[in-house]
Amino acid sequence: MLVKNSEYVTSAVDMEQCPADDLPEAVFSGKSNVGKSSLINALCNKKKLAYVGNTPGKTRMLNFFLLNGNMRFVDLPGYGFAKVSKEKRSSYSGLAEEFMQKRKNIKIVIQLLDIRHEPSEDDIQMIDFLNQTQIPFLISVSKCDKLSKAQYMKRAGEIVEKLRIDPDTPFILTSSETGQGIEEIWDAIEFYCFGG
Ligand code: GDP
């Protein structure tokens, strides 16, 4: 998709602060540092739309970005960060969970995993949760440029095996550095946000 305009709109710490219209939303979910901000920037072809390289756990809000005036990206709080107390951790994931359960605008969730790491317990829980909701989702595996093709293909197979995801769930190998997989992610987002 050609993104002519993209802009940060607002951040929310509860459901009341979320935009109150019915624009379709694509939601980005994943562990802190997995590459969510970089992916959002790559999809929008902008260097600094979403902030890259935050202190793990610093981004604790839902961040909304408006694209072409007719859809939004939502950056969920990154989970699994070590520097925040358990109590705070659960309240952030509580917000993400409430958002996923109640927000009517969500058309697709882009769940990120790092090609170099084993899916964590948090990742597996999130994917189980997504499987239970009726929201379409895809797995976007980040940072493939850090491995050779042979290595990332092998890793991808291991990740799929560990997750035991439905074969219909799109599994897209990406790199925000080289642009690998970016068009495929856009195709899925467009399909779910605007129909085929
Ligand atoms: P977030 O916490 O999930 O938003 O992750 P960021 O987008 O801030 O990325 C975390 C770190 O990984 C930063 O240093 C990025 O430059 C780096 N990074 C993210 N995506 C990629 C990628 O596709 N390839 C490479 N080589 N580095 C990446």
mmCIF file of C-alpha atoms and ligand atoms in Angstrom:
data_model
loop_
_atom_site.group_PDB
_atom_site.id
_atom_site.type_symbol
_atom_site.label_atom_id
_atom_site.label_comp_id
_atom_site.label_asym_id
_atom_site.label_seq_id
_atom_site.Cartn_x
_atom_site.Cartn_y
_atom_site.Cartn_z
ATOM 1 C CA MET A 1 0.000 0.000 0.000
ATOM 2 C CA LEU A 2 1.186 3.501 -0.735
ATOM 3 C CA VAL A 3 1.303 5.418 2.529
ATOM 4 C CA LYS A 4 0.992 9.082 1.612
ATOM 5 C CA ASN A 5 0.500 10.335 5.150
ATOM 6 C CA SER A 6 1.278 8.834 8.501
ATOM 7 C CA GLU A 7 1.193 10.612 11.805
ATOM 8 C CA TYR A 8 1.220 9.892 15.503
ATOM 9 C CA VAL A 9 -2.239 10.590 16.937
ATOM 10 C CA THR A 10 -2.328 9.826 20.641
ATOM 11 C CA SER A 11 -1.371 7.428 23.425
ATOM 12 C CA ALA A 12 -3.852 5.795 25.781
ATOM 13 C CA VAL A 13 -3.539 4.277 29.242
ATOM 14 C CA ASP A 14 -7.147 3.108 29.323
ATOM 15 C CA MET A 15 -9.986 2.314 26.950
ATOM 16 C CA GLU A 16 -11.613 5.739 27.365
ATOM 17 C CA GLN A 17 -8.564 7.448 25.921
ATOM 18 C CA CYS A 18 -8.676 5.456 22.677
ATOM 19 C CA PRO A 19 -9.955 7.266 19.550
ATOM 20 C CA ALA A 20 -13.739 7.103 19.422
ATOM 21 C CA ASP A 21 -14.401 6.631 15.688
ATOM 22 C CA ASP A 22 -14.744 3.409 13.728
ATOM 23 C CA LEU A 23 -11.587 3.456 11.584
ATOM 24 C CA PRO A 24 -10.063 -0.002 11.014
ATOM 25 C CA GLU A 25 -7.005 -0.784 13.113
ATOM 26 C CA ALA A 26 -3.998 -3.073 12.656
ATOM 27 C CA VAL A 27 -2.443 -3.892 16.027
ATOM 28 C CA PHE A 28 1.241 -4.686 16.635
ATOM 29 C CA SER A 29 2.071 -7.015 19.505
ATOM 30 C CA GLY A 30 5.300 -8.498 20.781
ATOM 31 C CA LYS A 31 8.017 -8.560 23.350
ATOM 32 C CA SER A 32 9.947 -5.358 24.069
ATOM 33 C CA ASN A 33 12.829 -4.942 21.624
ATOM 34 C CA VAL A 34 11.413 -7.419 19.114
ATOM 35 C CA GLY A 35 11.283 -4.690 16.444
ATOM 36 C CA LYS A 36 7.705 -3.350 16.572
ATOM 37 C CA SER A 37 8.637 0.309 16.165
ATOM 38 C CA SER A 38 11.050 -0.521 13.346
ATOM 39 C CA LEU A 39 8.377 -2.562 11.558
ATOM 40 C CA ILE A 40 5.821 0.247 11.892
ATOM 41 C CA ASN A 41 8.365 2.688 10.490
ATOM 42 C CA ALA A 42 9.261 0.336 7.616
ATOM 43 C CA LEU A 43 5.590 -0.184 6.731
ATOM 44 C CA CYS A 44 5.055 3.583 6.663
ATOM 45 C CA ASN A 45 8.357 4.244 4.955
ATOM 46 C CA LYS A 46 9.245 6.762 7.625
ATOM 47 C CA LYS A 47 12.322 6.743 9.801
ATOM 48 C CA LYS A 48 10.905 8.057 13.034
ATOM 49 C CA LEU A 49 7.153 7.616 13.150
ATOM 50 C CA ALA A 50 7.355 5.144 15.990
ATOM 51 C CA TYR A 51 10.213 5.524 18.417
ATOM 52 C CA VAL A 52 13.001 2.951 18.015
ATOM 53 C CA GLY A 53 15.281 1.626 20.721
ATOM 54 C CA ASN A 54 13.289 2.526 23.834
ATOM 55 C CA THR A 55 14.477 1.389 27.217
ATOM 56 C CA PRO A 56 12.785 -2.001 27.472
ATOM 57 C CA GLY A 57 9.418 -1.485 29.110
ATOM 58 C CA LYS A 58 9.352 2.258 28.741
ATOM 59 C CA THR A 59 6.524 2.210 26.267
ATOM 60 C CA ARG A 60 3.616 1.254 28.443
ATOM 61 C CA MET A 61 0.792 2.808 26.564
ATOM 62 C CA LEU A 62 -1.265 2.068 23.500
ATOM 63 C CA ASN A 63 0.148 4.298 20.766
ATOM 64 C CA PHE A 64 -2.061 5.234 17.806
ATOM 65 C CA PHE A 65 -0.889 6.263 14.321
ATOM 66 C CA LEU A 66 -3.169 7.489 11.545
ATOM 67 C CA LEU A 67 -2.377 6.367 7.985
ATOM 68 C CA ASN A 68 -3.756 8.087 4.890
ATOM 69 C CA GLY A 69 -6.586 9.399 7.055
ATOM 70 C CA ASN A 70 -8.457 6.106 6.772
ATOM 71 C CA MET A 71 -6.878 3.513 9.054
ATOM 72 C CA ARG A 72 -4.713 3.268 12.170
ATOM 73 C CA PHE A 73 -1.775 1.290 13.453
ATOM 74 C CA VAL A 74 -1.827 0.565 17.179
ATOM 75 C CA ASP A 75 1.428 -0.207 18.993
ATOM 76 C CA LEU A 76 0.658 -2.314 22.069
ATOM 77 C CA PRO A 77 2.847 -2.108 25.189
ATOM 78 C CA GLY A 78 5.773 -4.505 24.740
ATOM 79 C CA TYR A 79 5.553 -7.442 27.135
ATOM 80 C CA GLY A 80 8.177 -9.573 28.812
ATOM 81 C CA PHE A 81 10.395 -6.732 29.926
ATOM 82 C CA ALA A 82 12.641 -7.393 32.857
ATOM 83 C CA LYS A 83 13.105 -3.892 34.227
ATOM 84 C CA VAL A 84 9.546 -3.358 35.448
ATOM 85 C CA SER A 85 8.028 -4.863 38.573
ATOM 86 C CA LYS A 86 5.667 -7.803 38.214
ATOM 87 C CA GLU A 87 2.785 -5.735 39.501
ATOM 88 C CA LYS A 88 3.240 -3.124 36.782
ATOM 89 C CA ARG A 89 3.802 -5.828 34.208
ATOM 90 C CA SER A 90 0.419 -7.332 34.834
ATOM 91 C CA SER A 91 -1.341 -3.985 34.684
ATOM 92 C CA TYR A 92 0.217 -3.278 31.262
ATOM 93 C CA SER A 93 -0.665 -6.652 29.908
ATOM 94 C CA GLY A 94 -4.103 -6.108 31.485
ATOM 95 C CA LEU A 95 -4.547 -3.032 29.300
ATOM 96 C CA ALA A 96 -3.406 -4.895 26.192
ATOM 97 C CA GLU A 97 -5.751 -7.764 26.986
ATOM 98 C CA GLU A 98 -8.729 -5.488 27.658
ATOM 99 C CA PHE A 99 -7.985 -3.645 24.420
ATOM 100 C CA MET A 100 -7.880 -6.890 22.424
ATOM 101 C CA GLN A 101 -11.084 -8.128 23.989
ATOM 102 C CA LYS A 102 -13.176 -4.965 23.763
ATOM 103 C CA ARG A 103 -11.888 -2.849 20.902
ATOM 104 C CA LYS A 104 -14.247 -3.202 17.940
ATOM 105 C CA ASN A 105 -11.933 -1.445 15.461
ATOM 106 C CA ILE A 106 -9.308 -4.231 15.397
ATOM 107 C CA LYS A 107 -9.157 -5.979 12.031
ATOM 108 C CA ILE A 108 -5.830 -7.760 12.323
ATOM 109 C CA VAL A 109 -3.066 -8.353 14.857
ATOM 110 C CA ILE A 110 0.558 -8.532 13.744
ATOM 111 C CA GLN A 111 2.324 -10.680 16.321
ATOM 112 C CA LEU A 112 6.100 -10.275 16.187
ATOM 113 C CA LEU A 113 8.745 -12.838 17.068
ATOM 114 C CA ASP A 114 12.521 -12.452 16.787
ATOM 115 C CA ILE A 115 14.062 -14.980 14.354
ATOM 116 C CA ARG A 116 17.039 -15.461 16.669
ATOM 117 C CA HIS A 117 15.122 -16.317 19.840
ATOM 118 C CA GLU A 118 13.022 -19.190 21.031
ATOM 119 C CA PRO A 119 9.389 -18.084 21.474
ATOM 120 C CA SER A 120 9.056 -17.260 25.196
ATOM 121 C CA GLU A 121 6.258 -18.285 27.544
ATOM 122 C CA ASP A 122 4.806 -14.794 27.047
ATOM 123 C CA ASP A 123 4.860 -15.209 23.274
ATOM 124 C CA ILE A 124 3.159 -18.574 23.493
ATOM 125 C CA GLN A 125 0.515 -17.233 25.883
ATOM 126 C CA MET A 126 -0.182 -14.317 23.567
ATOM 127 C CA ILE A 127 -0.549 -16.612 20.566
ATOM 128 C CA ASP A 128 -2.854 -18.934 22.540
ATOM 129 C CA PHE A 129 -4.906 -15.884 23.474
ATOM 130 C CA LEU A 130 -5.065 -14.764 19.833
ATOM 131 C CA ASN A 131 -6.123 -18.245 18.803
ATOM 132 C CA GLN A 132 -9.023 -18.018 21.234
ATOM 133 C CA THR A 133 -10.244 -14.629 20.016
ATOM 134 C CA GLN A 134 -11.899 -14.357 16.637
ATOM 135 C CA ILE A 135 -9.431 -11.656 15.530
ATOM 136 C CA PRO A 136 -7.364 -12.571 12.458
ATOM 137 C CA PHE A 137 -3.641 -12.495 13.153
ATOM 138 C CA LEU A 138 -0.353 -13.149 11.464
ATOM 139 C CA ILE A 139 3.114 -13.926 12.743
ATOM 140 C CA SER A 140 5.803 -11.519 11.602
ATOM 141 C CA VAL A 141 9.284 -12.856 12.296
ATOM 142 C CA SER A 142 11.682 -9.947 12.662
ATOM 143 C CA LYS A 143 15.386 -9.311 12.036
ATOM 144 C CA CYS A 144 15.940 -12.006 9.367
ATOM 145 C CA ASP A 145 18.807 -9.911 7.976
ATOM 146 C CA LYS A 146 20.806 -10.920 11.060
ATOM 147 C CA LEU A 147 21.013 -14.520 9.812
ATOM 148 C CA SER A 148 21.900 -16.176 6.512
ATOM 149 C CA LYS A 149 18.988 -17.521 4.462
ATOM 150 C CA ALA A 150 19.863 -21.110 5.378
ATOM 151 C CA GLN A 151 19.962 -20.168 9.057
ATOM 152 C CA TYR A 152 16.686 -18.247 9.091
ATOM 153 C CA MET A 153 14.840 -20.950 7.162
ATOM 154 C CA LYS A 154 15.995 -23.502 9.738
ATOM 155 C CA ARG A 155 15.033 -21.220 12.643
ATOM 156 C CA ALA A 156 11.644 -20.535 11.055
ATOM 157 C CA GLY A 157 10.918 -24.260 10.942
ATOM 158 C CA GLU A 158 11.861 -24.629 14.602
ATOM 159 C CA ILE A 159 9.644 -21.696 15.608
ATOM 160 C CA VAL A 160 6.634 -23.050 13.708
ATOM 161 C CA GLU A 161 7.126 -26.409 15.387
ATOM 162 C CA LYS A 162 7.342 -24.872 18.831
ATOM 163 C CA LEU A 163 4.216 -22.754 18.336
ATOM 164 C CA ARG A 164 2.086 -25.433 16.656
ATOM 165 C CA ILE A 165 0.102 -22.696 14.926
ATOM 166 C CA ASP A 166 -2.762 -23.319 12.550
ATOM 167 C CA PRO A 167 -1.365 -23.827 9.014
ATOM 168 C CA ASP A 168 -3.720 -21.041 7.845
ATOM 169 C CA THR A 169 -1.991 -18.488 10.059
ATOM 170 C CA PRO A 170 0.302 -16.399 7.829
ATOM 171 C CA PHE A 171 3.936 -16.691 8.918
ATOM 172 C CA ILE A 172 5.982 -13.919 7.336
ATOM 173 C CA LEU A 173 9.761 -13.594 7.493
ATOM 174 C CA THR A 174 10.702 -9.937 7.650
ATOM 175 C CA SER A 175 13.492 -7.437 7.987
ATOM 176 C CA SER A 176 12.882 -3.772 8.645
ATOM 177 C CA GLU A 177 16.441 -3.179 7.460
ATOM 178 C CA THR A 178 16.177 -4.765 3.998
ATOM 179 C CA GLY A 179 12.403 -4.533 3.484
ATOM 180 C CA GLN A 180 12.025 -8.322 3.319
ATOM 181 C CA GLY A 181 8.385 -9.316 3.885
ATOM 182 C CA ILE A 182 7.090 -5.756 4.174
ATOM 183 C CA GLU A 183 4.868 -6.014 1.091
ATOM 184 C CA GLU A 184 3.420 -9.304 2.283
ATOM 185 C CA ILE A 185 2.537 -7.758 5.636
ATOM 186 C CA TRP A 186 0.865 -4.856 3.837
ATOM 187 C CA ASP A 187 -1.134 -7.235 1.632
ATOM 188 C CA ALA A 188 -2.541 -8.935 4.729
ATOM 189 C CA ILE A 189 -3.257 -5.641 6.513
ATOM 190 C CA GLU A 190 -5.057 -4.234 3.467
ATOM 191 C CA PHE A 191 -7.066 -7.402 3.027
ATOM 192 C CA TYR A 192 -8.338 -7.403 6.594
ATOM 193 C CA CYS A 193 -8.781 -3.633 6.943
ATOM 194 C CA PHE A 194 -10.448 -2.958 3.596
ATOM 195 C CA GLY A 195 -11.511 -6.349 2.222
ATOM 196 C CA GLY A 196 -9.974 -8.261 -0.695
HETATM 197 P P1 GDP B 1 10.411 -2.480 19.855
HETATM 198 O O1 GDP B 1 10.839 -2.327 21.285
HETATM 199 O O2 GDP B 1 9.714 -3.788 19.621
HETATM 200 O O3 GDP B 1 9.653 -1.308 19.291
HETATM 201 O O4 GDP B 1 11.777 -2.637 18.997
HETATM 202 P P2 GDP B 1 12.572 -1.560 18.122
HETATM 203 O O5 GDP B 1 11.915 -1.343 16.801
HETATM 204 O O6 GDP B 1 12.839 -0.356 18.961
HETATM 205 O O7 GDP B 1 13.916 -2.376 17.808
HETATM 206 C C1 GDP B 1 14.784 -2.830 18.820
HETATM 207 C C2 GDP B 1 16.203 -2.906 18.269
HETATM 208 O O8 GDP B 1 16.261 -3.864 17.206
HETATM 209 C C3 GDP B 1 16.681 -1.586 17.655
HETATM 210 O O9 GDP B 1 18.045 -1.444 17.931
HETATM 211 C C4 GDP B 1 16.453 -1.775 16.161
HETATM 212 O O10 GDP B 1 17.314 -1.002 15.343
HETATM 213 C C5 GDP B 1 16.695 -3.261 15.990
HETATM 214 N N1 GDP B 1 15.901 -3.839 14.877
HETATM 215 C C6 GDP B 1 14.564 -3.824 14.759
HETATM 216 N N2 GDP B 1 14.163 -4.443 13.623
HETATM 217 C C7 GDP B 1 15.299 -4.858 12.999
HETATM 218 C C8 GDP B 1 15.565 -5.584 11.777
HETATM 219 O O11 GDP B 1 14.669 -5.976 11.009
HETATM 220 N N3 GDP B 1 16.885 -5.849 11.499
HETATM 221 C C9 GDP B 1 17.912 -5.439 12.311
HETATM 222 N N4 GDP B 1 19.153 -5.748 11.963
HETATM 223 N N5 GDP B 1 17.694 -4.771 13.469
HETATM 224 C C10 GDP B 1 16.402 -4.478 13.810
#
